[in-house]
PDB file of C-alpha atoms in Angstrom:
ATOM      1  CA  UNK K   1     -16.035 -12.375 -15.801  1.00 71.00           C
ATOM      2  CA  UNK K   2     -14.536 -14.833 -18.249  1.00 70.00           C
ATOM      3  CA  UNK K   3     -10.979 -16.222 -18.120  1.00 74.00           C
ATOM      4  CA  UNK K   4      -9.815 -14.271 -21.176  1.00 75.00           C
ATOM      5  CA  UNK K   5     -11.001 -10.971 -19.740  1.00 80.00           C
ATOM      6  CA  UNK K   6      -9.287 -11.674 -16.422  1.00 88.00           C
ATOM      7  CA  UNK K   7      -5.951 -12.434 -18.002  1.00 88.00           C
ATOM      8  CA  UNK K   8      -5.825  -9.015 -19.714  1.00 90.00           C
ATOM      9  CA  UNK K   9      -6.629  -6.947 -16.653  1.00 96.00           C
ATOM     10  CA  UNK K  10      -3.943  -4.592 -15.218  1.00 96.00           C
ATOM     11  CA  UNK K  11      -2.576  -5.920 -11.898  1.00 97.00           C
ATOM     12  CA  UNK K  12      -0.253  -5.408  -9.028  1.00 98.00           C
ATOM     13  CA  UNK K  13       1.780  -7.967  -7.028  1.00 98.00           C
ATOM     14  CA  UNK K  14       1.136  -7.517  -3.321  1.00 98.00           C
ATOM     15  CA  UNK K  15       1.261  -9.469  -0.077  1.00 98.00           C
ATOM     16  CA  UNK K  16      -1.882 -10.878   1.610  1.00 98.00           C
ATOM     17  CA  UNK K  17      -1.793 -12.488   5.053  1.00 98.00           C
ATOM     18  CA  UNK K  18      -3.332 -15.914   5.127  1.00 98.00           C
ATOM     19  CA  UNK K  19      -4.022 -18.291   8.029  1.00 98.00           C
ATOM     20  CA  UNK K  20      -1.407 -21.014   8.501  1.00 97.00           C
ATOM     21  CA  UNK K  21      -3.022 -24.500   8.798  1.00 93.00           C
ATOM     22  CA  UNK K  22      -3.864 -25.435  12.384  1.00 90.00           C
ATOM     23  CA  UNK K  23      -4.967 -28.559  14.252  1.00 91.00           C
ATOM     24  CA  UNK K  24      -7.222 -26.843  16.767  1.00 95.00           C
ATOM     25  CA  UNK K  25      -9.940 -24.300  16.011  1.00 97.00           C
ATOM     26  CA  UNK K  26      -8.339 -20.839  16.172  1.00 97.00           C
ATOM     27  CA  UNK K  27      -9.677 -18.168  18.451  1.00 96.00           C
ATOM     28  CA  UNK K  28      -9.204 -14.403  18.797  1.00 94.00           C
ATOM     29  CA  UNK K  29      -9.996 -12.249  21.853  1.00 94.00           C
ATOM     30  CA  UNK K  30     -11.717  -9.019  20.942  1.00 88.00           C
ATOM     31  CA  UNK K  31     -10.577  -7.402  24.173  1.00 87.00           C
ATOM     32  CA  UNK K  32      -7.276  -6.953  26.007  1.00 86.00           C
ATOM     33  CA  UNK K  33      -6.377 -10.332  27.453  1.00 89.00           C
ATOM     34  CA  UNK K  34      -4.948 -10.944  30.943  1.00 91.00           C
ATOM     35  CA  UNK K  35      -1.159 -11.088  31.252  1.00 93.00           C
ATOM     36  CA  UNK K  36       0.290 -14.259  29.602  1.00 94.00           C
ATOM     37  CA  UNK K  37      -2.784 -14.996  27.526  1.00 94.00           C
ATOM     38  CA  UNK K  38      -2.254 -14.543  23.749  1.00 94.00           C
ATOM     39  CA  UNK K  39      -4.806 -12.343  22.005  1.00 93.00           C
ATOM     40  CA  UNK K  40      -5.117 -14.889  19.192  1.00 95.00           C
ATOM     41  CA  UNK K  41      -4.028 -18.433  18.547  1.00 96.00           C
ATOM     42  CA  UNK K  42      -4.173 -17.839  14.808  1.00 96.00           C
ATOM     43  CA  UNK K  43      -0.849 -17.681  12.932  1.00 97.00           C
ATOM     44  CA  UNK K  44      -0.576 -15.879   9.600  1.00 97.00           C
ATOM     45  CA  UNK K  45       1.866 -15.882   6.783  1.00 98.00           C
ATOM     46  CA  UNK K  46       2.097 -13.381   3.934  1.00 98.00           C
ATOM     47  CA  UNK K  47       1.843 -14.709   0.357  1.00 98.00           C
ATOM     48  CA  UNK K  48       2.457 -12.602  -2.680  1.00 98.00           C
ATOM     49  CA  UNK K  49      -0.497 -12.707  -5.058  1.00 98.00           C
ATOM     50  CA  UNK K  50      -1.685 -10.867  -8.144  1.00 98.00           C
ATOM     51  CA  UNK K  51      -4.479  -8.430  -7.456  1.00 98.00           C
ATOM     52  CA  UNK K  52      -6.226  -7.342 -10.642  1.00 98.00           C
ATOM     53  CA  UNK K  53      -7.828  -3.995 -11.451  1.00 98.00           C
ATOM     54  CA  UNK K  54     -11.510  -4.810 -11.719  1.00 98.00           C
ATOM     55  CA  UNK K  55     -12.591  -1.500 -13.222  1.00 97.00           C
ATOM     56  CA  UNK K  56     -12.410  -2.626 -16.922  1.00 97.00           C
ATOM     57  CA  UNK K  57     -14.924  -5.463 -16.195  1.00 96.00           C
ATOM     58  CA  UNK K  58     -16.929  -3.848 -13.365  1.00 96.00           C
ATOM     59  CA  UNK K  59     -20.137  -3.895 -15.379  1.00 96.00           C
ATOM     60  CA  UNK K  60     -20.010  -7.710 -15.620  1.00 95.00           C
ATOM     61  CA  UNK K  61     -19.731  -8.371 -11.877  1.00 96.00           C
ATOM     62  CA  UNK K  62     -22.602  -9.640  -9.728  1.00 97.00           C
ATOM     63  CA  UNK K  63     -23.170 -10.654  -6.156  1.00 98.00           C
ATOM     64  CA  UNK K  64     -24.587 -13.954  -7.427  1.00 97.00           C
ATOM     65  CA  UNK K  65     -21.504 -15.000  -9.420  1.00 97.00           C
ATOM     66  CA  UNK K  66     -18.348 -13.343  -8.071  1.00 98.00           C
ATOM     67  CA  UNK K  67     -19.824 -12.384  -4.696  1.00 98.00           C
ATOM     68  CA  UNK K  68     -18.889  -8.718  -5.000  1.00 98.00           C
ATOM     69  CA  UNK K  69     -19.926  -5.714  -7.067  1.00 98.00           C
ATOM     70  CA  UNK K  70     -18.581  -2.202  -7.700  1.00 98.00           C
ATOM     71  CA  UNK K  71     -21.251   0.496  -8.133  1.00 98.00           C
ATOM     72  CA  UNK K  72     -21.418   4.213  -8.568  1.00 98.00           C
ATOM     73  CA  UNK K  73     -23.733   5.281  -5.738  1.00 98.00           C
ATOM     74  CA  UNK K  74     -23.566   8.934  -4.678  1.00 97.00           C
ATOM     75  CA  UNK K  75     -24.651   9.748  -1.150  1.00 98.00           C
ATOM     76  CA  UNK K  76     -26.225  12.901   0.288  1.00 97.00           C
ATOM     77  CA  UNK K  77     -24.202  12.456   3.503  1.00 97.00           C
ATOM     78  CA  UNK K  78     -21.332  14.920   3.701  1.00 93.00           C
ATOM     79  CA  UNK K  79     -20.363  14.464   7.386  1.00 93.00           C
ATOM     80  CA  UNK K  80     -19.556  10.919   8.399  1.00 96.00           C
ATOM     81  CA  UNK K  81     -18.650  12.154  11.863  1.00 95.00           C
ATOM     82  CA  UNK K  82     -22.346  12.596  12.599  1.00 96.00           C
ATOM     83  CA  UNK K  83     -23.557   9.236  13.877  1.00 96.00           C
ATOM     84  CA  UNK K  84     -27.207  10.257  13.878  1.00 97.00           C
ATOM     85  CA  UNK K  85     -27.050  11.196  10.206  1.00 97.00           C
ATOM     86  CA  UNK K  86     -25.398   7.895   9.381  1.00 98.00           C
ATOM     87  CA  UNK K  87     -28.048   5.900  11.201  1.00 97.00           C
ATOM     88  CA  UNK K  88     -30.928   7.725   9.625  1.00 97.00           C
ATOM     89  CA  UNK K  89     -30.082   9.113   6.191  1.00 98.00           C
ATOM     90  CA  UNK K  90     -27.173   6.856   5.183  1.00 98.00           C
ATOM     91  CA  UNK K  91     -28.868   3.655   6.440  1.00 98.00           C
ATOM     92  CA  UNK K  92     -31.999   4.557   4.472  1.00 98.00           C
ATOM     93  CA  UNK K  93     -29.997   5.293   1.285  1.00 98.00           C
ATOM     94  CA  UNK K  94     -28.257   1.897   1.610  1.00 98.00           C
ATOM     95  CA  UNK K  95     -31.501   0.052   2.164  1.00 98.00           C
ATOM     96  CA  UNK K  96     -33.015   1.592  -0.975  1.00 98.00           C
ATOM     97  CA  UNK K  97     -29.878   0.757  -2.984  1.00 98.00           C
ATOM     98  CA  UNK K  98     -29.868  -2.925  -1.924  1.00 98.00           C
ATOM     99  CA  UNK K  99     -33.589  -3.367  -2.380  1.00 98.00           C
ATOM    100  CA  UNK K 100     -33.450  -2.017  -5.902  1.00 98.00           C
ATOM    101  CA  UNK K 101     -30.298  -3.974  -6.849  1.00 97.00           C
ATOM    102  CA  UNK K 102     -31.205  -7.344  -5.347  1.00 97.00           C
ATOM    103  CA  UNK K 103     -35.013  -7.420  -5.433  1.00 97.00           C
ATOM    104  CA  UNK K 104     -35.004  -8.100  -1.666  1.00 98.00           C
ATOM    105  CA  UNK K 105     -38.233  -7.971   0.231  1.00 97.00           C
ATOM    106  CA  UNK K 106     -36.524  -6.542   3.312  1.00 98.00           C
ATOM    107  CA  UNK K 107     -33.099  -5.106   4.202  1.00 98.00           C
ATOM    108  CA  UNK K 108     -31.922  -4.541   7.733  1.00 98.00           C
ATOM    109  CA  UNK K 109     -28.757  -2.506   8.420  1.00 98.00           C
ATOM    110  CA  UNK K 110     -27.529  -3.785  11.740  1.00 97.00           C
ATOM    111  CA  UNK K 111     -24.287  -1.893  12.268  1.00 95.00           C
ATOM    112  CA  UNK K 112     -21.492   0.149  10.772  1.00 97.00           C
ATOM    113  CA  UNK K 113     -17.784   0.664  11.228  1.00 97.00           C
ATOM    114  CA  UNK K 114     -15.704   3.717  10.379  1.00 97.00           C
ATOM    115  CA  UNK K 115     -12.028   3.004   9.780  1.00 97.00           C
ATOM    116  CA  UNK K 116      -9.346   5.708   9.753  1.00 96.00           C
ATOM    117  CA  UNK K 117      -5.875   4.258   9.309  1.00 96.00           C
ATOM    118  CA  UNK K 118      -3.230   5.491  11.712  1.00 94.00           C
ATOM    119  CA  UNK K 119       0.195   4.326  10.496  1.00 92.00           C
ATOM    120  CA  UNK K 120       1.677   1.859  12.991  1.00 88.00           C
ATOM    121  CA  UNK K 121      -1.408   1.671  15.175  1.00 88.00           C
ATOM    122  CA  UNK K 122      -2.968  -1.534  16.436  1.00 83.00           C
ATOM    123  CA  UNK K 123      -6.651  -2.127  15.913  1.00 87.00           C
ATOM    124  CA  UNK K 124      -8.926  -1.975  18.975  1.00 78.00           C
ATOM    125  CA  UNK K 125      -6.287  -0.068  20.962  1.00 80.00           C
ATOM    126  CA  UNK K 126      -7.684   2.514  23.403  1.00 79.00           C
ATOM    127  CA  UNK K 127      -8.085   5.923  21.734  1.00 85.00           C
ATOM    128  CA  UNK K 128      -7.297   4.608  18.275  1.00 89.00           C
ATOM    129  CA  UNK K 129      -9.953   4.549  15.546  1.00 95.00           C
ATOM    130  CA  UNK K 130     -10.769   1.218  13.984  1.00 94.00           C
ATOM    131  CA  UNK K 131      -8.071   0.157  11.555  1.00 95.00           C
ATOM    132  CA  UNK K 132      -8.186  -1.689   8.194  1.00 96.00           C
ATOM    133  CA  UNK K 133      -8.031  -5.474   8.562  1.00 95.00           C
ATOM    134  CA  UNK K 134      -4.822  -6.729   6.962  1.00 95.00           C
ATOM    135  CA  UNK K 135      -5.806 -10.454   7.021  1.00 97.00           C
ATOM    136  CA  UNK K 136      -7.755 -12.520   4.553  1.00 98.00           C
ATOM    137  CA  UNK K 137     -11.163 -13.160   6.139  1.00 98.00           C
ATOM    138  CA  UNK K 138     -14.886 -13.461   5.607  1.00 98.00           C
ATOM    139  CA  UNK K 139     -17.088 -11.871   8.226  1.00 97.00           C
ATOM    140  CA  UNK K 140     -19.663 -14.664   8.620  1.00 98.00           C
ATOM    141  CA  UNK K 141     -19.726 -18.476   8.532  1.00 98.00           C
ATOM    142  CA  UNK K 142     -22.213 -21.223   7.929  1.00 97.00           C
ATOM    143  CA  UNK K 143     -23.045 -21.041  11.609  1.00 97.00           C
ATOM    144  CA  UNK K 144     -22.736 -17.351  12.454  1.00 97.00           C
ATOM    145  CA  UNK K 145     -24.819 -16.013   9.531  1.00 97.00           C
ATOM    146  CA  UNK K 146     -28.121 -17.516  10.862  1.00 98.00           C
ATOM    147  CA  UNK K 147     -27.086 -16.824  14.415  1.00 96.00           C
ATOM    148  CA  UNK K 148     -26.824 -13.116  13.579  1.00 96.00           C
ATOM    149  CA  UNK K 149     -30.465 -13.162  12.490  1.00 98.00           C
ATOM    150  CA  UNK K 150     -31.473 -14.870  15.764  1.00 97.00           C
ATOM    151  CA  UNK K 151     -29.464 -12.363  17.827  1.00 95.00           C
ATOM    152  CA  UNK K 152     -30.868  -9.294  16.122  1.00 96.00           C
ATOM    153  CA  UNK K 153     -34.449 -10.181  15.200  1.00 97.00           C
ATOM    154  CA  UNK K 154     -35.582 -12.365  18.064  1.00 94.00           C
ATOM    155  CA  UNK K 155     -39.118 -13.624  17.637  1.00 95.00           C
ATOM    156  CA  UNK K 156     -39.071 -12.952  13.898  1.00 97.00           C
ATOM    157  CA  UNK K 157     -36.000 -15.084  13.255  1.00 97.00           C
ATOM    158  CA  UNK K 158     -37.545 -18.570  12.957  1.00 96.00           C
ATOM    159  CA  UNK K 159     -39.925 -17.447  10.210  1.00 97.00           C
ATOM    160  CA  UNK K 160     -37.286 -15.343   8.390  1.00 97.00           C
ATOM    161  CA  UNK K 161     -34.786 -18.253   8.418  1.00 97.00           C
ATOM    162  CA  UNK K 162     -37.289 -20.398   6.471  1.00 97.00           C
ATOM    163  CA  UNK K 163     -36.497 -18.310   3.384  1.00 97.00           C
ATOM    164  CA  UNK K 164     -33.332 -17.222   1.702  1.00 98.00           C
ATOM    165  CA  UNK K 165     -31.264 -14.409   3.182  1.00 98.00           C
ATOM    166  CA  UNK K 166     -27.783 -12.984   2.687  1.00 98.00           C
ATOM    167  CA  UNK K 167     -25.329 -10.840   4.649  1.00 98.00           C
ATOM    168  CA  UNK K 168     -23.927  -8.053   2.481  1.00 98.00           C
ATOM    169  CA  UNK K 169     -21.317  -5.536   3.446  1.00 98.00           C
ATOM    170  CA  UNK K 170     -21.397  -2.089   1.764  1.00 98.00           C
ATOM    171  CA  UNK K 171     -17.940  -0.480   1.750  1.00 98.00           C
ATOM    172  CA  UNK K 172     -17.433   3.180   0.816  1.00 98.00           C
ATOM    173  CA  UNK K 173     -14.440   5.579   1.002  1.00 98.00           C
ATOM    174  CA  UNK K 174     -15.242   8.552   3.199  1.00 96.00           C
ATOM    175  CA  UNK K 175     -12.561  10.667   1.501  1.00 91.00           C
ATOM    176  CA  UNK K 176     -11.529   9.545  -1.944  1.00 87.00           C
ATOM    177  CA  UNK K 177      -9.794   8.625  -3.933  1.00 96.00           C
ATOM    178  CA  UNK K 178      -8.464   5.824  -1.719  1.00 97.00           C
ATOM    179  CA  UNK K 179      -4.861   5.002  -2.609  1.00 96.00           C
ATOM    180  CA  UNK K 180      -3.657   3.919   0.817  1.00 97.00           C
ATOM    181  CA  UNK K 181      -4.598   0.495   2.157  1.00 97.00           C
ATOM    182  CA  UNK K 182      -7.223  -0.383  -0.449  1.00 98.00           C
ATOM    183  CA  UNK K 183      -9.501  -3.358  -0.162  1.00 98.00           C
ATOM    184  CA  UNK K 184      -8.944  -6.572  -2.145  1.00 98.00           C
ATOM    185  CA  UNK K 185     -11.796  -9.035  -2.717  1.00 98.00           C
ATOM    186  CA  UNK K 186     -11.600 -12.572  -4.010  1.00 98.00           C
ATOM    187  CA  UNK K 187     -13.862 -14.118  -6.602  1.00 98.00           C
ATOM    188  CA  UNK K 188     -16.003 -16.424  -4.449  1.00 98.00           C
ATOM    189  CA  UNK K 189     -15.910 -19.085  -7.152  1.00 97.00           C
ATOM    190  CA  UNK K 190     -12.141 -19.416  -6.781  1.00 97.00           C
ATOM    191  CA  UNK K 191     -12.325 -20.233  -3.079  1.00 98.00           C
ATOM    192  CA  UNK K 192     -12.668 -23.906  -2.120  1.00 97.00           C
ATOM    193  CA  UNK K 193     -14.792 -24.914   0.864  1.00 96.00           C
ATOM    194  CA  UNK K 194     -11.700 -26.322   2.567  1.00 96.00           C
ATOM    195  CA  UNK K 195      -9.935 -22.933   2.361  1.00 98.00           C
ATOM    196  CA  UNK K 196     -12.358 -21.452   4.860  1.00 98.00           C
ATOM    197  CA  UNK K 197     -11.417 -22.002   8.541  1.00 98.00           C
ATOM    198  CA  UNK K 198     -14.034 -21.205  11.194  1.00 98.00           C
ATOM    199  CA  UNK K 199     -12.499 -19.109  14.000  1.00 97.00           C
ATOM    200  CA  UNK K 200     -14.027 -17.989  17.273  1.00 97.00           C
ATOM    201  CA  UNK K 201     -14.142 -14.283  17.967  1.00 95.00           C
ATOM    202  CA  UNK K 202     -14.563 -13.976  21.739  1.00 95.00           C
ATOM    203  CA  UNK K 203     -16.086 -10.732  23.058  1.00 91.00           C
ATOM    204  CA  UNK K 204     -16.730  -9.909  26.706  1.00 91.00           C
ATOM    205  CA  UNK K 205     -20.446 -10.685  26.289  1.00 90.00           C
ATOM    206  CA  UNK K 206     -20.675 -13.150  23.415  1.00 89.00           C
ATOM    207  CA  UNK K 207     -18.730 -15.424  21.023  1.00 92.00           C
ATOM    208  CA  UNK K 208     -18.989 -14.933  17.320  1.00 94.00           C
ATOM    209  CA  UNK K 209     -17.511 -16.893  14.443  1.00 97.00           C
ATOM    210  CA  UNK K 210     -15.611 -15.732  11.364  1.00 97.00           C
ATOM    211  CA  UNK K 211     -13.809 -17.440   8.495  1.00 98.00           C
ATOM    212  CA  UNK K 212     -10.052 -16.948   8.262  1.00 98.00           C
ATOM    213  CA  UNK K 213      -8.661 -18.353   5.033  1.00 98.00           C
ATOM    214  CA  UNK K 214      -5.875 -20.730   4.123  1.00 98.00           C
ATOM    215  CA  UNK K 215      -3.652 -19.921   1.105  1.00 98.00           C
ATOM    216  CA  UNK K 216      -4.659 -21.440  -2.182  1.00 98.00           C
ATOM    217  CA  UNK K 217      -2.894 -20.393  -5.453  1.00 98.00           C
ATOM    218  CA  UNK K 218      -6.219 -20.750  -7.251  1.00 97.00           C
ATOM    219  CA  UNK K 219      -7.685 -17.694  -5.495  1.00 98.00           C
ATOM    220  CA  UNK K 220      -8.396 -14.813  -7.877  1.00 97.00           C
ATOM    221  CA  UNK K 221      -8.070 -11.343  -6.315  1.00 98.00           C
ATOM    222  CA  UNK K 222      -9.396  -7.953  -7.470  1.00 98.00           C
ATOM    223  CA  UNK K 223      -9.543  -4.345  -6.330  1.00 98.00           C
ATOM    224  CA  UNK K 224     -10.829  -1.036  -7.598  1.00 98.00           C
ATOM    225  CA  UNK K 225      -7.885   1.404  -7.657  1.00 97.00           C
ATOM    226  CA  UNK K 226      -8.491   4.946  -6.385  1.00 97.00           C
ATOM    227  CA  UNK K 227     -12.086   4.288  -5.268  1.00 98.00           C
ATOM    228  CA  UNK K 228     -14.096   7.508  -4.932  1.00 97.00           C
ATOM    229  CA  UNK K 229     -16.530   8.501  -2.241  1.00 97.00           C
ATOM    230  CA  UNK K 230     -19.413   8.241  -4.732  1.00 98.00           C
ATOM    231  CA  UNK K 231     -18.617   4.540  -5.223  1.00 98.00           C
ATOM    232  CA  UNK K 232     -19.436   1.498  -3.087  1.00 98.00           C
ATOM    233  CA  UNK K 233     -18.105  -2.023  -3.068  1.00 98.00           C
ATOM    234  CA  UNK K 234     -20.702  -4.646  -2.178  1.00 98.00           C
ATOM    235  CA  UNK K 235     -19.351  -7.843  -0.593  1.00 98.00           C
ATOM    236  CA  UNK K 236     -21.424 -10.936  -0.008  1.00 98.00           C
ATOM    237  CA  UNK K 237     -20.311 -12.435   3.309  1.00 98.00           C
ATOM    238  CA  UNK K 238     -23.042 -15.104   3.547  1.00 98.00           C
ATOM    239  CA  UNK K 239     -25.826 -16.638   1.503  1.00 98.00           C
ATOM    240  CA  UNK K 240     -28.215 -19.239   2.921  1.00 98.00           C
ATOM    241  CA  UNK K 241     -28.704 -20.927  -0.426  1.00 96.00           C
ATOM    242  CA  UNK K 242     -26.054 -23.477  -1.452  1.00 95.00           C
ATOM    243  CA  UNK K 243     -26.935 -23.964  -5.135  1.00 95.00           C
ATOM    244  CA  UNK K 244     -23.764 -22.910  -6.828  1.00 94.00           C
ATOM    245  CA  UNK K 245     -24.128 -19.122  -6.450  1.00 96.00           C
ATOM    246  CA  UNK K 246     -21.509 -17.128  -4.544  1.00 98.00           C
ATOM    247  CA  UNK K 247     -21.858 -17.538  -0.807  1.00 98.00           C
ATOM    248  CA  UNK K 248     -18.616 -16.246   0.821  1.00 98.00           C
ATOM    249  CA  UNK K 249     -16.287 -13.588  -0.691  1.00 98.00           C
ATOM    250  CA  UNK K 250     -13.112 -13.298   1.423  1.00 98.00           C
ATOM    251  CA  UNK K 251     -11.430  -9.885   1.456  1.00 98.00           C
ATOM    252  CA  UNK K 252      -8.492  -8.038   3.008  1.00 98.00           C
ATOM    253  CA  UNK K 253      -6.820  -4.642   3.137  1.00 98.00           C
ATOM    254  CA  UNK K 254      -3.444  -4.658   1.473  1.00 98.00           C
ATOM    255  CA  UNK K 255      -0.430  -2.445   0.769  1.00 97.00           C
ATOM    256  CA  UNK K 256      -0.590  -1.356  -2.860  1.00 97.00           C
ATOM    257  CA  UNK K 257       2.981  -1.028  -4.205  1.00 97.00           C
ATOM    258  CA  UNK K 258       1.815   1.735  -6.534  1.00 96.00           C
ATOM    259  CA  UNK K 259       0.564   3.956  -3.712  1.00 96.00           C
ATOM    260  CA  UNK K 260       2.165   7.376  -4.168  1.00 95.00           C
ATOM    261  CA  UNK K 261       4.317   8.807  -1.451  1.00 93.00           C
ATOM    262  CA  UNK K 262       2.330  11.060   0.883  1.00 92.00           C
ATOM    263  CA  UNK K 263      -1.032   9.519   0.075  1.00 95.00           C
ATOM    264  CA  UNK K 264      -3.646  10.331   2.706  1.00 95.00           C
ATOM    265  CA  UNK K 265      -4.344   7.429   5.137  1.00 97.00           C
ATOM    266  CA  UNK K 266      -7.471   5.521   4.186  1.00 97.00           C
ATOM    267  CA  UNK K 267     -10.811   6.547   5.661  1.00 97.00           C
ATOM    268  CA  UNK K 268     -13.829   4.362   4.957  1.00 98.00           C
ATOM    269  CA  UNK K 269     -17.214   3.234   6.254  1.00 98.00           C
ATOM    270  CA  UNK K 270     -18.764  -0.189   5.951  1.00 98.00           C
ATOM    271  CA  UNK K 271     -22.356  -1.084   6.685  1.00 98.00           C
ATOM    272  CA  UNK K 272     -23.384  -4.673   7.482  1.00 98.00           C
ATOM    273  CA  UNK K 273     -26.803  -5.684   6.257  1.00 98.00           C
ATOM    274  CA  UNK K 274     -29.214  -8.593   6.413  1.00 98.00           C
ATOM    275  CA  UNK K 275     -30.924  -9.007   3.027  1.00 98.00           C
ATOM    276  CA  UNK K 276     -34.101 -11.138   2.965  1.00 98.00           C
ATOM    277  CA  UNK K 277     -35.879 -12.624  -0.036  1.00 97.00           C
ATOM    278  CA  UNK K 278     -39.446 -13.928  -0.423  1.00 91.00           C
TER     279      UNK K 278
END
């Protein structure tokens, strides 16, 4: 995308929740804490930003430059309530898609999350489906990207980590078009290194690390209005090569002020993948 093209894109003004600067490393508990213990030490503040409609320039996007890409990618899966079908057929479709698009020598799908928004619900509450994440974040960090390979691939990890690899999320509406709680993605090139704040995610059995993001007016935000179920948004969350290409593409769900009254709550699935290159 060039600057001239960006300036002419349709846009909406919407709020995104950014991390407030902090002295100590933030942490978030991914379980219900004991009484008196805060679930997170992170503090967020909403900033109004322009989020541009990326559809007119979608053909110019790439994972290497912007860090995200919108593709038409029909799936044969009709029932996303069938976990076995997701793990066999849908995983296989996604692997083929990424291999063809990126030229990767190997793609490993290591998990998936289905989100069904329940108005007013809190994420990770008992009996509540996973909710959209309304905070600017990037799923992996300089540290946690390689650690994920070690955690998942054991004895293979040392050899695999000698070569380039990336972590790519594949986001798809389950029922489109999505008008409620769409996903905004930032151009990775507009995000400064100092904007990314490593934050501990503490689970009962392990500690992960994620980037939350400090506000910077230079960030450029995009979304694909009314995404269909035959479309996917690819988001690069990590790249092991630091040579000027996109490495981290922060993203966030947001409230689109143009969402029509009565729009169906968002339902989506995201796959997380390790993409290896020879």
